[in-house]
Tab-separated table of C-alpha atoms in Angstrom:
chain	number	residue	atom	x	y	z
A	223	MET	CA	141.863	95.524	33.830
A	224	GLU	CA	139.754	92.767	35.385
A	225	PHE	CA	140.487	90.032	37.886
A	226	LYS	CA	140.408	87.356	35.207
A	227	ASP	CA	143.210	89.176	33.325
A	228	LEU	CA	145.688	88.528	36.145
A	229	ILE	CA	146.273	84.947	35.017
A	230	SER	CA	147.422	86.056	31.563
A	231	PHE	CA	150.271	88.209	32.911
A	232	SER	CA	153.537	87.306	34.543
A	233	PRO	CA	154.075	89.481	37.602
A	234	SER	CA	156.942	91.936	37.038
A	235	TRP	CA	158.825	90.524	40.043
A	236	THR	CA	159.408	87.246	38.165
A	237	ASN	CA	161.380	88.902	35.343
A	238	ALA	CA	164.807	88.013	36.842
A	239	GLN	CA	166.099	91.537	36.135
A	240	GLY	CA	167.361	92.599	39.577
A	241	GLU	CA	170.800	92.160	41.114
A	242	PHE	CA	171.934	88.559	41.903
A	243	ALA	CA	168.767	87.251	40.231
A	244	GLU	CA	170.314	83.765	39.948
A	245	ILE	CA	170.250	83.534	43.756
A	246	VAL	CA	167.729	86.146	44.948
A	247	PHE	CA	164.261	85.523	43.487
A	248	SER	CA	162.502	88.662	44.736
A	249	SER	CA	162.587	91.560	47.206
A	250	ARG	CA	159.662	92.743	49.277
A	251	VAL	CA	158.806	95.744	51.453
A	252	ARG	CA	155.613	95.917	53.500
A	253	LEU	CA	154.315	98.905	55.483
A	254	ALA	CA	151.647	98.424	58.181
A	255	ARG	CA	149.329	101.432	58.589
A	256	ASN	CA	146.089	102.191	60.439
A	257	LEU	CA	143.577	104.981	60.081
A	258	ALA	CA	143.515	107.283	63.108
A	259	GLN	CA	139.773	107.524	63.707
A	260	PHE	CA	138.986	103.787	63.615
A	261	LYS	CA	139.536	100.836	65.911
A	262	PHE	CA	141.943	98.162	64.671
A	263	PRO	CA	140.356	95.190	62.831
A	264	LEU	CA	140.385	93.126	66.073
A	265	LYS	CA	137.812	95.443	67.699
A	266	ALA	CA	136.246	97.306	64.771
A	267	LYS	CA	132.610	96.571	63.914
A	268	LYS	CA	131.527	95.233	60.526
A	269	GLU	CA	130.250	98.661	59.423
A	270	GLU	CA	133.505	100.351	60.417
A	271	LEU	CA	135.532	97.820	58.438
A	272	LYS	CA	133.334	98.351	55.395
A	273	GLU	CA	133.747	102.113	55.751
A	274	ILE	CA	137.529	101.683	55.875
A	275	PHE	CA	137.422	99.523	52.750
A	276	ASN	CA	135.453	102.213	50.907
A	277	LEU	CA	137.757	104.995	52.097
A	278	VAL	CA	140.806	103.100	50.855
A	279	LYS	CA	139.079	102.218	47.599
A	280	ASN	CA	138.191	105.849	46.915
A	281	CYS	CA	141.670	106.953	47.880
A	282	MET	CA	143.224	104.446	45.468
A	283	ALA	CA	141.091	105.791	42.641
A	284	SER	CA	142.871	109.140	42.946
A	285	ILE	CA	146.360	107.572	42.734
A	286	PRO	CA	147.856	107.057	39.248
A	287	GLY	CA	148.334	103.642	37.645
A	288	GLU	CA	146.036	100.944	36.305
A	289	LYS	CA	144.736	98.856	39.190
A	290	LEU	CA	142.022	96.659	40.633
A	291	VAL	CA	140.297	96.888	44.026
A	292	PHE	CA	137.885	94.216	45.183
A	293	PRO	CA	136.371	92.873	48.412
A	294	LEU	CA	137.429	89.421	49.614
A	295	LEU	CA	133.738	88.456	49.687
A	296	SER	CA	133.579	88.759	45.891
A	297	LEU	CA	136.137	85.989	45.357
A	298	ARG	CA	135.537	82.313	44.649
A	299	PRO	CA	137.681	79.776	46.578
A	300	LEU	CA	139.894	79.169	43.530
A	301	ASP	CA	140.532	82.920	43.118
A	302	LYS	CA	141.546	83.165	46.755
A	303	GLU	CA	144.008	80.291	46.353
A	304	PHE	CA	145.308	82.009	43.229
A	305	LEU	CA	146.085	85.155	45.239
A	306	VAL	CA	147.892	83.093	47.888
A	307	GLU	CA	150.015	81.469	45.168
A	308	ARG	CA	150.700	84.914	43.742
A	309	HIS	CA	152.126	85.959	47.156
A	310	PHE	CA	149.530	88.692	47.807
A	311	ILE	CA	147.868	87.166	50.867
A	312	SER	CA	148.231	84.262	53.275
A	313	ARG	CA	145.454	81.761	54.068
A	314	GLN	CA	145.038	83.469	57.448
A	315	PHE	CA	143.389	86.310	55.509
A	316	PHE	CA	140.343	84.132	54.682
A	317	LYS	CA	139.060	84.243	58.268
A	318	ASN	CA	136.353	86.837	59.163
A	319	ARG	CA	135.866	88.280	55.723
A	320	ASP	CA	133.910	91.472	56.415
A	321	GLY	CA	135.441	94.643	55.046
A	322	LYS	CA	138.524	92.812	53.834
A	323	GLY	CA	139.817	93.548	50.393
A	324	ILE	CA	142.777	93.751	48.071
A	325	GLY	CA	144.071	96.391	45.709
A	326	ILE	CA	146.509	95.316	42.990
A	327	TRP	CA	148.458	97.454	40.523
A	328	LYS	CA	148.726	96.094	37.006
A	329	GLU	CA	152.457	95.244	37.029
A	330	GLU	CA	151.815	93.519	40.375
A	331	ASN	CA	154.763	95.330	41.911
A	332	LEU	CA	152.387	97.105	44.309
A	333	ALA	CA	149.402	95.994	46.339
A	334	ILE	CA	147.333	97.087	49.309
A	335	ILE	CA	145.802	94.503	51.604
A	336	ILE	CA	142.821	96.031	53.411
A	337	ASN	CA	141.694	95.091	56.943
A	338	GLU	CA	143.960	92.131	57.538
A	339	GLU	CA	145.703	92.546	60.911
A	340	ASP	CA	146.034	96.283	60.209
A	341	HIS	CA	143.762	98.559	58.169
A	342	LEU	CA	146.373	98.810	55.441
A	343	ARG	CA	149.308	96.715	54.420
A	344	ILE	CA	151.154	98.425	51.579
A	345	GLN	CA	153.305	95.888	49.730
A	346	ALA	CA	155.927	96.323	47.056
A	347	LEU	CA	157.491	93.323	45.340
A	348	THR	CA	160.429	93.572	42.914
A	349	ALA	CA	162.750	91.144	41.090
A	350	GLY	CA	166.169	90.021	42.321
A	351	LEU	CA	167.918	91.905	45.111
A	352	SER	CA	166.301	95.344	44.791
A	353	LEU	CA	165.159	96.294	48.282
A	354	THR	CA	165.771	100.029	47.854
A	355	LYS	CA	163.614	100.039	44.740
A	356	ALA	CA	160.845	98.147	46.555
A	357	HIS	CA	161.076	100.557	49.489
A	358	LYS	CA	160.810	103.594	47.182
A	359	LEU	CA	157.704	102.154	45.542
A	360	ALA	CA	155.997	101.399	48.851
A	361	ASN	CA	157.066	104.715	50.364
A	362	ARG	CA	155.694	106.750	47.460
A	363	LEU	CA	152.341	105.007	47.686
A	364	ASP	CA	152.367	105.525	51.468
A	365	ASN	CA	152.958	109.274	50.958
A	366	ASP	CA	150.095	109.488	48.473
A	367	ILE	CA	147.687	107.732	50.826
A	368	SER	CA	148.769	109.696	53.913
A	369	LYS	CA	147.779	112.952	52.163
A	370	LYS	CA	144.185	111.718	51.977
A	371	LEU	CA	143.755	109.405	54.971
A	372	PRO	CA	145.100	110.365	58.420
A	373	TYR	CA	147.101	107.561	60.017
A	374	ALA	CA	147.314	106.567	63.670
A	375	PHE	CA	150.731	107.921	64.602
A	376	SER	CA	152.411	109.034	67.815
A	377	SER	CA	155.702	110.873	68.070
A	378	GLN	CA	157.010	108.317	70.558
A	379	PHE	CA	155.845	105.024	69.043
A	380	GLY	CA	155.618	106.038	65.378
A	381	TYR	CA	152.987	104.219	63.319
A	382	LEU	CA	150.611	102.473	65.712
A	383	THR	CA	149.969	98.904	64.617
A	384	SER	CA	147.773	96.062	65.777
A	385	CYS	CA	150.725	93.933	66.853
A	386	PRO	CA	153.586	95.390	68.913
A	387	THR	CA	156.099	93.534	66.695
A	388	ASN	CA	155.293	96.025	63.883
A	389	THR	CA	155.126	99.236	65.925
A	390	GLY	CA	157.299	102.157	64.809
A	391	THR	CA	158.101	102.082	61.124
A	392	GLY	CA	155.592	99.272	60.441
A	393	LEU	CA	158.187	98.122	57.949
A	394	ARG	CA	158.915	94.497	57.208
A	395	THR	CA	161.361	93.848	54.400
A	396	SER	CA	162.350	90.462	53.032
A	397	VAL	CA	163.966	88.540	50.204
A	398	LEU	CA	163.107	85.166	48.730
A	399	ILE	CA	166.463	83.481	48.241
A	400	HIS	CA	167.607	80.171	46.710
A	401	LEU	CA	170.361	78.500	48.740
A	402	PRO	CA	171.034	74.970	47.403
A	403	GLY	CA	174.798	75.317	47.909
A	404	LEU	CA	174.443	76.031	51.616
A	405	VAL	CA	171.821	73.293	52.028
A	406	HIS	CA	173.919	70.606	50.284
A	407	SER	CA	177.098	71.525	52.109
A	408	GLY	CA	175.226	71.436	55.434
A	409	LYS	CA	176.186	75.003	56.287
A	410	ILE	CA	172.643	76.356	56.170
A	411	ARG	CA	171.958	75.717	59.872
A	412	LYS	CA	174.903	77.795	60.909
A	413	VAL	CA	173.869	80.610	58.549
A	414	ILE	CA	170.259	80.621	59.840
A	415	GLU	CA	171.499	80.608	63.424
A	416	ARG	CA	173.830	83.504	62.754
A	417	LEU	CA	171.114	85.494	60.959
A	418	GLY	CA	168.873	85.026	63.993
A	419	GLN	CA	171.564	86.395	66.279
A	420	VAL	CA	171.894	89.598	64.249
A	421	GLY	CA	168.152	90.331	64.115
A	422	PHE	CA	166.844	88.549	61.026
A	423	SER	CA	164.353	85.724	60.816
A	424	VAL	CA	164.481	82.949	58.243
A	425	ARG	CA	161.457	81.012	56.984
A	426	GLY	CA	160.436	78.640	54.183
A	427	PHE	CA	159.087	79.478	50.702
A	428	TYR	CA	155.593	80.625	51.622
A	429	GLY	CA	156.522	82.550	54.741
A	430	GLU	CA	155.222	82.000	58.238
A	431	GLY	CA	154.602	78.420	59.286
A	432	GLN	CA	155.652	76.737	56.068
A	433	GLU	CA	158.308	74.121	55.586
A	434	VAL	CA	161.307	74.721	53.373
A	435	GLU	CA	160.815	73.530	49.820
A	436	GLY	CA	163.108	73.690	46.821
A	437	ASN	CA	165.895	75.241	48.909
A	438	PHE	CA	164.038	78.564	48.986
A	439	PHE	CA	164.216	80.696	52.109
A	440	GLN	CA	162.725	83.979	53.168
A	441	ILE	CA	164.947	86.316	55.187
A	442	SER	CA	163.366	89.317	56.919
A	443	ASN	CA	164.041	91.979	59.574
A	444	GLN	CA	162.726	91.361	63.089
A	445	THR	CA	162.648	94.814	64.637
A	446	THR	CA	160.689	97.831	63.413
A	447	LEU	CA	161.096	100.435	66.162
A	448	GLY	CA	164.058	102.698	66.899
A	449	ARG	CA	165.719	102.579	63.481
A	450	LYS	CA	165.154	104.620	60.340
A	451	GLU	CA	163.476	102.897	57.383
A	452	GLU	CA	166.542	103.307	55.161
A	453	GLU	CA	168.701	101.756	57.871
A	454	ILE	CA	166.425	98.695	58.131
A	455	VAL	CA	166.339	98.244	54.338
A	456	ASP	CA	170.083	98.772	53.972
A	457	GLY	CA	170.749	96.375	56.861
A	458	LEU	CA	168.943	93.551	55.083
A	459	HIS	CA	170.558	94.479	51.738
A	460	LYS	CA	174.073	94.186	53.194
A	461	THR	CA	173.216	90.947	54.988
A	462	VAL	CA	171.786	89.398	51.817
A	463	ILE	CA	174.952	90.300	49.900
A	464	GLN	CA	176.899	88.373	52.547
A	465	VAL	CA	174.580	85.376	52.284
A	466	VAL	CA	174.951	85.519	48.474
A	467	GLU	CA	178.731	85.395	48.942
A	468	TYR	CA	178.488	82.355	51.256
A	469	GLU	CA	176.164	80.657	48.774
A	470	THR	CA	178.506	81.384	45.850
A	471	ARG	CA	181.462	79.989	47.782
A	472	ALA	CA	179.485	76.881	48.750
A	473	ARG	CA	178.543	76.337	45.092
A	474	GLU	CA	182.174	76.715	43.976
A	475	LEU	CA	183.245	74.202	46.588
A	476	LEU	CA	180.574	71.731	45.471
A	477	LEU	CA	181.756	72.113	41.877
A	478	LYS	CA	185.368	71.585	42.907
A	479	ASN	CA	184.734	68.507	45.056
A	480	ALA	CA	181.964	66.756	43.154
A	481	GLU	CA	181.691	68.286	39.721
A	482	ILE	CA	180.510	65.193	37.868
A	483	GLN	CA	177.963	64.234	40.551
A	484	LEU	CA	176.605	67.787	40.583
A	485	GLU	CA	176.403	67.971	36.789
A	486	ASP	CA	174.691	64.597	36.743
A	487	LYS	CA	172.096	65.767	39.257
A	488	ILE	CA	171.398	68.940	37.289
A	489	TRP	CA	171.132	67.235	33.868
A	490	ARG	CA	168.932	64.462	35.272
A	491	ALA	CA	166.590	67.004	36.846
A	492	TYR	CA	166.407	68.858	33.538
A	493	ALA	CA	165.751	65.616	31.635
A	494	ILE	CA	162.909	64.619	33.963
A	495	LEU	CA	161.266	68.035	33.722
A	496	LYS	CA	161.552	67.885	29.933
A	497	SER	CA	160.023	64.449	29.600
A	498	ALA	CA	157.885	63.595	32.642
A	499	ARG	CA	154.184	62.862	32.100
A	500	LEU	CA	153.236	63.305	35.771
A	501	LEU	CA	154.626	65.963	38.094
A	502	SER	CA	153.484	66.820	41.611
A	503	THR	CA	154.050	70.359	42.933
A	504	LYS	CA	156.663	69.107	45.359
A	505	GLU	CA	158.584	67.131	42.727
A	506	PHE	CA	158.508	70.077	40.379
A	507	ILE	CA	159.799	72.508	43.017
A	508	ASN	CA	162.648	70.199	43.970
A	509	LEU	CA	163.705	69.397	40.390
A	510	SER	CA	163.465	73.019	39.336
A	511	SER	CA	165.763	73.875	42.237
A	512	ALA	CA	168.483	71.681	40.675
A	513	VAL	CA	167.832	73.186	37.229
A	514	ARG	CA	168.021	76.701	38.702
A	515	LEU	CA	171.381	75.800	40.246
A	516	GLY	CA	172.519	74.551	36.822
A	517	VAL	CA	171.500	77.846	35.207
A	518	GLY	CA	173.249	79.843	37.945
A	519	LEU	CA	176.467	77.840	37.484
A	520	GLY	CA	176.342	78.233	33.701
A	521	ILE	CA	175.997	74.460	33.200
A	522	LEU	CA	172.527	74.719	31.644
A	523	LYS	CA	172.492	77.433	29.018
A	524	LYS	CA	169.207	76.661	27.263
A	525	VAL	CA	166.939	77.623	30.137
A	526	SER	CA	166.352	81.217	31.273
A	527	LEU	CA	165.858	82.256	34.885
A	528	LYS	CA	162.721	84.112	33.840
A	529	THR	CA	161.186	80.869	32.530
A	530	LEU	CA	162.059	79.069	35.771
A	531	ASN	CA	160.576	81.898	37.857
A	532	GLU	CA	157.366	81.895	35.856
A	533	LEU	CA	157.103	78.118	36.057
A	534	LEU	CA	157.359	78.251	39.857
A	535	ILE	CA	154.339	80.544	39.935
A	536	PHE	CA	152.231	79.094	37.118
A	537	THR	CA	152.549	75.382	37.997
A	538	GLN	CA	150.873	75.848	41.391
A	539	PRO	CA	147.454	74.161	41.749
A	540	ALA	CA	145.161	77.209	41.478
A	541	HIS	CA	147.205	78.700	38.622
A	542	LEU	CA	147.001	75.457	36.622
A	543	GLN	CA	143.247	75.286	37.157
A	544	LYS	CA	142.788	78.875	36.059
A	545	ILE	CA	144.908	78.323	32.941
A	546	THR	CA	142.948	75.191	32.053
A	547	GLY	CA	139.675	76.903	32.862
A	548	HIS	CA	138.112	74.149	34.956
A	549	PRO	CA	138.625	72.592	38.404
A	550	MET	CA	140.962	69.570	38.451
A	551	GLU	CA	141.666	66.746	40.913
A	552	PRO	CA	145.313	66.406	42.018
A	553	ALA	CA	145.986	63.510	39.577
A	554	GLU	CA	144.729	65.499	36.604
A	555	ARG	CA	146.738	68.514	37.769
A	556	ASP	CA	149.930	66.418	37.830
A	557	THR	CA	149.373	65.485	34.179
A	558	ARG	CA	148.588	69.080	33.238
A	559	ARG	CA	151.597	70.353	35.193
A	560	ALA	CA	153.952	67.957	33.418
A	561	SER	CA	152.687	68.971	29.981
A	562	TYR	CA	152.844	72.690	30.878
A	563	VAL	CA	156.471	72.315	32.029
A	564	ARG	CA	157.441	70.321	28.893
A	565	GLN	CA	155.909	72.981	26.704
A	566	LYS	CA	157.753	75.845	28.441
A	567	LEU	CA	161.148	74.080	28.507
B	246	MET	CA	132.876	77.420	53.978
B	247	LEU	CA	133.165	76.618	57.675
B	248	CYS	CA	135.336	73.890	59.180
B	249	ASP	CA	133.637	70.455	59.312
B	250	ILE	CA	134.923	69.820	62.822
B	251	CYS	CA	134.626	73.043	64.836
B	252	HIS	CA	132.010	74.745	62.578
B	253	LYS	CA	133.483	78.089	63.625
B	254	GLU	CA	136.567	78.917	61.573
B	255	GLU	CA	136.837	79.268	57.789
B	256	ALA	CA	137.934	75.969	56.187
B	257	THR	CA	141.260	76.427	54.425
B	258	VAL	CA	142.542	72.837	54.300
B	259	PHE	CA	140.747	70.504	51.899
B	260	TYR	CA	141.426	66.815	52.359
B	261	SER	CA	139.953	63.795	50.664
B	262	ILE	CA	140.253	60.172	51.782
B	263	ILE	CA	139.320	57.139	49.731
B	264	ILE	CA	138.247	54.020	51.634
B	265	ASN	CA	136.860	51.076	49.619
B	266	ASN	CA	136.372	53.337	46.617
B	267	GLN	CA	134.256	55.657	48.762
B	268	LYS	CA	135.557	59.177	48.669
B	269	THR	CA	135.051	61.419	51.695
B	270	GLU	CA	135.951	65.075	51.563
B	271	LEU	CA	136.919	67.028	54.645
B	272	HIS	CA	137.038	70.804	54.830
B	273	LEU	CA	138.966	71.911	57.866
B	274	CYS	CA	140.388	75.031	59.429
B	275	GLU	CA	144.140	75.112	60.009
B	276	GLU	CA	143.838	74.472	63.725
B	277	CYS	CA	141.624	71.387	63.388
B	278	ALA	CA	143.737	70.067	60.510
B	279	ALA	CA	146.844	70.431	62.661
B	280	LYS	CA	145.099	68.614	65.533
B	281	LYS	CA	144.303	65.721	63.207
B	282	GLY	CA	147.934	65.686	62.131
B	283	LEU	CA	147.073	66.514	58.498
B	284	ILE	CA	149.282	69.583	58.387
B	285	LYS	CA	152.087	70.812	60.567
B	286	PRO	CA	150.817	73.190	63.243
B	287	PRO	CA	151.457	76.782	62.224
B	288	LEU	CA	154.595	78.251	63.784
B	289	PRO	CA	153.889	80.574	66.681
B	290	SER	CA	153.659	84.177	65.589
B	291	MET	CA	156.567	86.385	66.486
B	292	PHE	CA	154.626	87.947	69.333
B	293	LYS	CA	154.067	84.649	71.096
B	294	GLU	CA	157.828	84.194	71.273
B	295	PHE	CA	157.917	87.255	73.481
B	296	LEU	CA	155.020	86.276	75.730
B	297	PRO	CA	157.103	84.272	78.217
B	298	LEU	CA	159.125	87.431	78.693
B	299	MET	CA	156.043	89.263	79.941
B	300	PRO	CA	155.616	88.512	83.642
B	301	HIS	CA	152.158	87.428	84.743
B	302	GLU	CA	150.880	90.216	86.969
B	303	PRO	CA	147.237	89.791	88.012
B	304	GLU	CA	146.922	93.394	89.222
B	305	PHE	CA	147.444	94.621	85.661
B	306	GLU	CA	144.921	92.261	84.109
B	307	LYS	CA	142.111	94.599	85.124
B	308	LEU	CA	143.594	97.411	83.018
B	309	LYS	CA	141.203	98.234	80.208
B	310	CYS	CA	141.245	100.489	77.169
B	311	LEU	CA	138.246	102.819	77.465
B	312	LYS	CA	137.998	103.383	73.734
B	313	CYS	CA	137.745	99.812	72.440
B	314	GLY	CA	137.201	97.840	75.638
B	315	LEU	CA	140.239	95.587	75.243
B	316	THR	CA	141.525	94.390	78.611
B	317	TYR	CA	145.186	93.846	79.364
B	318	LYS	CA	144.389	90.191	79.958
B	319	GLU	CA	142.972	89.914	76.424
B	320	PHE	CA	145.990	91.716	75.033
B	321	ARG	CA	148.283	89.196	76.702
B	322	ARG	CA	146.283	86.334	75.249
B	323	LEU	CA	145.892	87.672	71.699
B	324	GLY	CA	149.065	89.716	71.343
B	325	LYS	CA	147.123	92.403	69.522
B	326	PHE	CA	145.829	95.849	70.361
B	327	GLY	CA	142.219	96.839	69.734
B	328	CYS	CA	142.758	100.478	68.758
B	329	PRO	CA	145.408	103.221	68.774
B	330	GLU	CA	144.304	104.291	72.286
B	331	CYS	CA	145.425	100.926	73.723
B	332	TYR	CA	148.994	102.192	73.449
B	333	LYS	CA	148.107	104.835	76.061
B	334	ALA	CA	145.872	102.631	78.185
B	335	PHE	CA	148.618	100.002	78.626
B	336	GLU	CA	151.546	102.399	78.349
B	337	LYS	CA	153.313	101.260	81.524
B	338	LYS	CA	153.269	97.644	80.395
B	339	ILE	CA	154.084	98.407	76.773
B	340	LEU	CA	157.347	100.235	77.268
B	341	PRO	CA	159.196	97.193	78.680
B	342	LEU	CA	157.529	94.955	76.074
B	343	LEU	CA	158.634	97.139	73.173
B	344	ARG	CA	162.126	97.301	74.611
B	345	LYS	CA	162.235	93.497	74.710
B	346	ILE	CA	160.975	93.150	71.131
B	347	HIS	CA	162.849	95.997	69.452
B	348	GLY	CA	165.568	96.932	71.926
B	349	ASN	CA	164.088	100.417	71.732
B	350	THR	CA	161.058	102.514	72.701
B	351	GLN	CA	161.444	105.657	70.584
B	352	HIS	CA	160.480	105.931	66.913
B	353	ILE	CA	163.090	107.772	64.828
B	354	GLY	CA	161.850	106.868	61.341
B	355	LYS	CA	159.422	108.469	58.943
B	356	THR	CA	157.184	111.096	60.481
B	357	THR	CA	154.193	112.810	59.086
B	358	LEU	CA	154.168	115.748	61.466
B	359	ILE	CA	150.670	116.971	60.586
B	360	GLN	CA	149.404	113.479	61.288
B	361	ALA	CA	151.279	113.197	64.557
B	362	LYS	CA	149.727	116.469	65.751
B	363	LYS	CA	146.288	115.521	64.563
B	364	TYR	CA	146.469	112.109	66.182
B	365	GLU	CA	147.833	113.479	69.442
B	366	LYS	CA	145.147	116.152	69.528
B	367	GLU	CA	142.422	113.560	69.056
B	368	SER	CA	143.987	111.360	71.650
B	369	LYS	CA	144.211	114.227	74.157
B	370	LEU	CA	140.580	115.137	73.468
B	371	PHE	CA	139.527	111.570	74.136
B	372	GLU	CA	141.442	111.572	77.407
B	373	LEU	CA	139.886	114.884	78.518
B	374	LYS	CA	136.392	113.692	77.655
B	375	GLN	CA	136.918	110.583	79.780
B	376	LYS	CA	138.110	112.772	82.668
B	377	LEU	CA	135.111	115.042	82.203
B	378	LYS	CA	132.740	112.098	82.353
B	379	LYS	CA	134.325	110.897	85.564
B	380	ALA	CA	134.306	114.363	87.114
B	381	VAL	CA	130.584	114.707	86.372
B	382	GLU	CA	129.901	111.266	87.799
B	383	ASP	CA	131.844	112.178	90.955
B	384	GLU	CA	129.943	115.481	91.089
B	385	SER	CA	133.244	117.437	91.090
B	386	TYR	CA	131.690	120.254	89.106
B	387	GLU	CA	134.547	122.670	89.577
B	388	GLU	CA	136.967	120.210	88.026
B	389	ALA	CA	134.468	119.432	85.275
B	390	ALA	CA	134.245	123.117	84.363
B	391	HIS	CA	138.014	123.299	84.254
B	392	ILE	CA	138.241	120.271	81.924
B	393	ARG	CA	135.509	121.731	79.717
B	394	ASP	CA	137.606	124.879	79.316
B	395	GLU	CA	140.618	122.780	78.357
B	396	ILE	CA	138.582	120.947	75.715
B	397	LYS	CA	137.358	124.260	74.312
B	398	LYS	CA	140.911	125.608	74.198
B	399	LEU	CA	142.183	122.491	72.475
B	400	ASN	CA	139.436	122.632	69.853
B	401	LYS	CA	140.282	126.263	69.141
B	402	HIS	CA	144.074	125.997	68.859
B	403	GLY	CA	144.371	122.316	68.112
B	404	GLY	CA	147.379	122.730	65.852
B	405	THR	CA	149.640	124.161	68.533
B	406	LEU	CA	149.555	121.173	70.856
B	407	ILE	CA	152.668	119.127	71.823
C-alpha cells in the first residue's frame, strides 16, 4: 500500500452500513495518549519529537493489518489538503512540522496522528451510528501500543494529556449527523442548546471553527475525566438516538405540512446535480443535502446513500485534483466536479 | 510555505485576487486571514472557554515546572501543559480547574496498572532528585544522604511503590 493508492479507495466509514445511516453519516472515537519519558509536543525538542515518531512507527510495524506511516514533511501541499478532506487531520496540524506524522490502516477505519497536540491520537472512524464498534477498534489498538510504549498515566488523573480538557480517559467521541428536518423546522437551536446543557458540544461539518454546511453537524462529549470510557460512549449513543428521533419527527411533520413543496425541492436538487455543468463545493453540499433527505424519506429510490457519502468526500477540491492528476483552478474544478457528479448519479 | 503577512506561521489559506486582469496570490496563516476578514476567526478552543473561570493570581504565576520549564503564567496563556510533570508542579491550581471542566478530579476509567506504577515511580524519582539537588546546594548533607538512600531504595524495589 502506498500513499497514492488512498485516492482509489473509498474509506470504509462511507459505506452507509451502520445503524441509522440515513441520518448518521459516521461515528468517531479518539484517544489522546503521551509517552511517559518525553515532554509533550509544546516543550519537546525537535530530536525528541523525531524519536517519538520513530518509536511509534516501529511499534506500528509490529501490529497486524496493512498500513502506511509517513512524516508530515514528506507530503506535498495537495496531499495535506487531501488528508484534511479525508477527516484525518485539521489544518492546525500543518504548523511546526518536525516529528509530526500519520499512520493509516488500509480500510481507513483506524489512524494514528503523531505529535499533534499529544504524542499520539488514536482515531477510529466507522459508518452510521456505531460508536461501540469504533471504541472497540480504538481500544484494541491502544492496548497493543501500551504493551510496547509506556504512557504517561497517574492513578488520580488517568492519562496525562497536553490540554486539561482531555485529561483522564483522553477520549473524545463524536458523530457526524445530517439534520435537515430540524434545521428547516427551526428547532435546531433548541436542540443544540439542550445538548450543550447536558454536556455535549455541537459543531459544523469539519469540526472546530467551521460553519455549518449541508445541514451536517458534529456532536461530541465535553468531559473526559471521572467517567468510564463505556459510560461516555454509551452516553453519546443514547443522546444521538434521541436526536435521530427528533429529526425523524421533524421530517414527518415537514412531509405532512408541505409534502409537495418538499418533494419539489428534493426533485429539483436531484435534477440540478444530474445535469449541471458547473458546481461549486458549497452548491454541491447543499443540493446533496436535499437529495440525501429524499433518499432518507424514500422519495428518491434511484440514489444510494453510499454514492452520496462517497460524492461528499470525492468532490472536495484536493480529491478532484488527485483524481484528475493535475492541479486545477477553482473554475476548472467546478466543471470537473459537475461532470464527476453527473457520472456517479 | 510561510504566511505572506507575518512570515512566521505556516500558510494554510490561499487567496487570489484579480484586479485589472492582474492576478495576485496571497498565502496566509489562519490568524492573518481572519484579521483581513477573509475567513471567519477560528472558534476559541474549549480550554479558552474555561479561562475566565480561572482567577488571576499573580503569586502563582511564578510557579514553574522543573522538568520542562513551563511557568504557570505560560500555562494560563496557552492552556497546555509542557510535560507530564506539570500536573504535579501546578497540582494546587489544577484540581479546581479540572473540577470546573469535568465536574470531577478522579479518573475511574481504563487503567494500565503497570504503567501507572512505572510512571509514578519515575515521577517520584524525579521529585527526589530535585530535592537532592536542593539539599546539596543548601549544604544540608545529612538530608542529602537521607534522600540518596530513598532513591536507592526506590530503584531497588520500584515495583512496590504506591
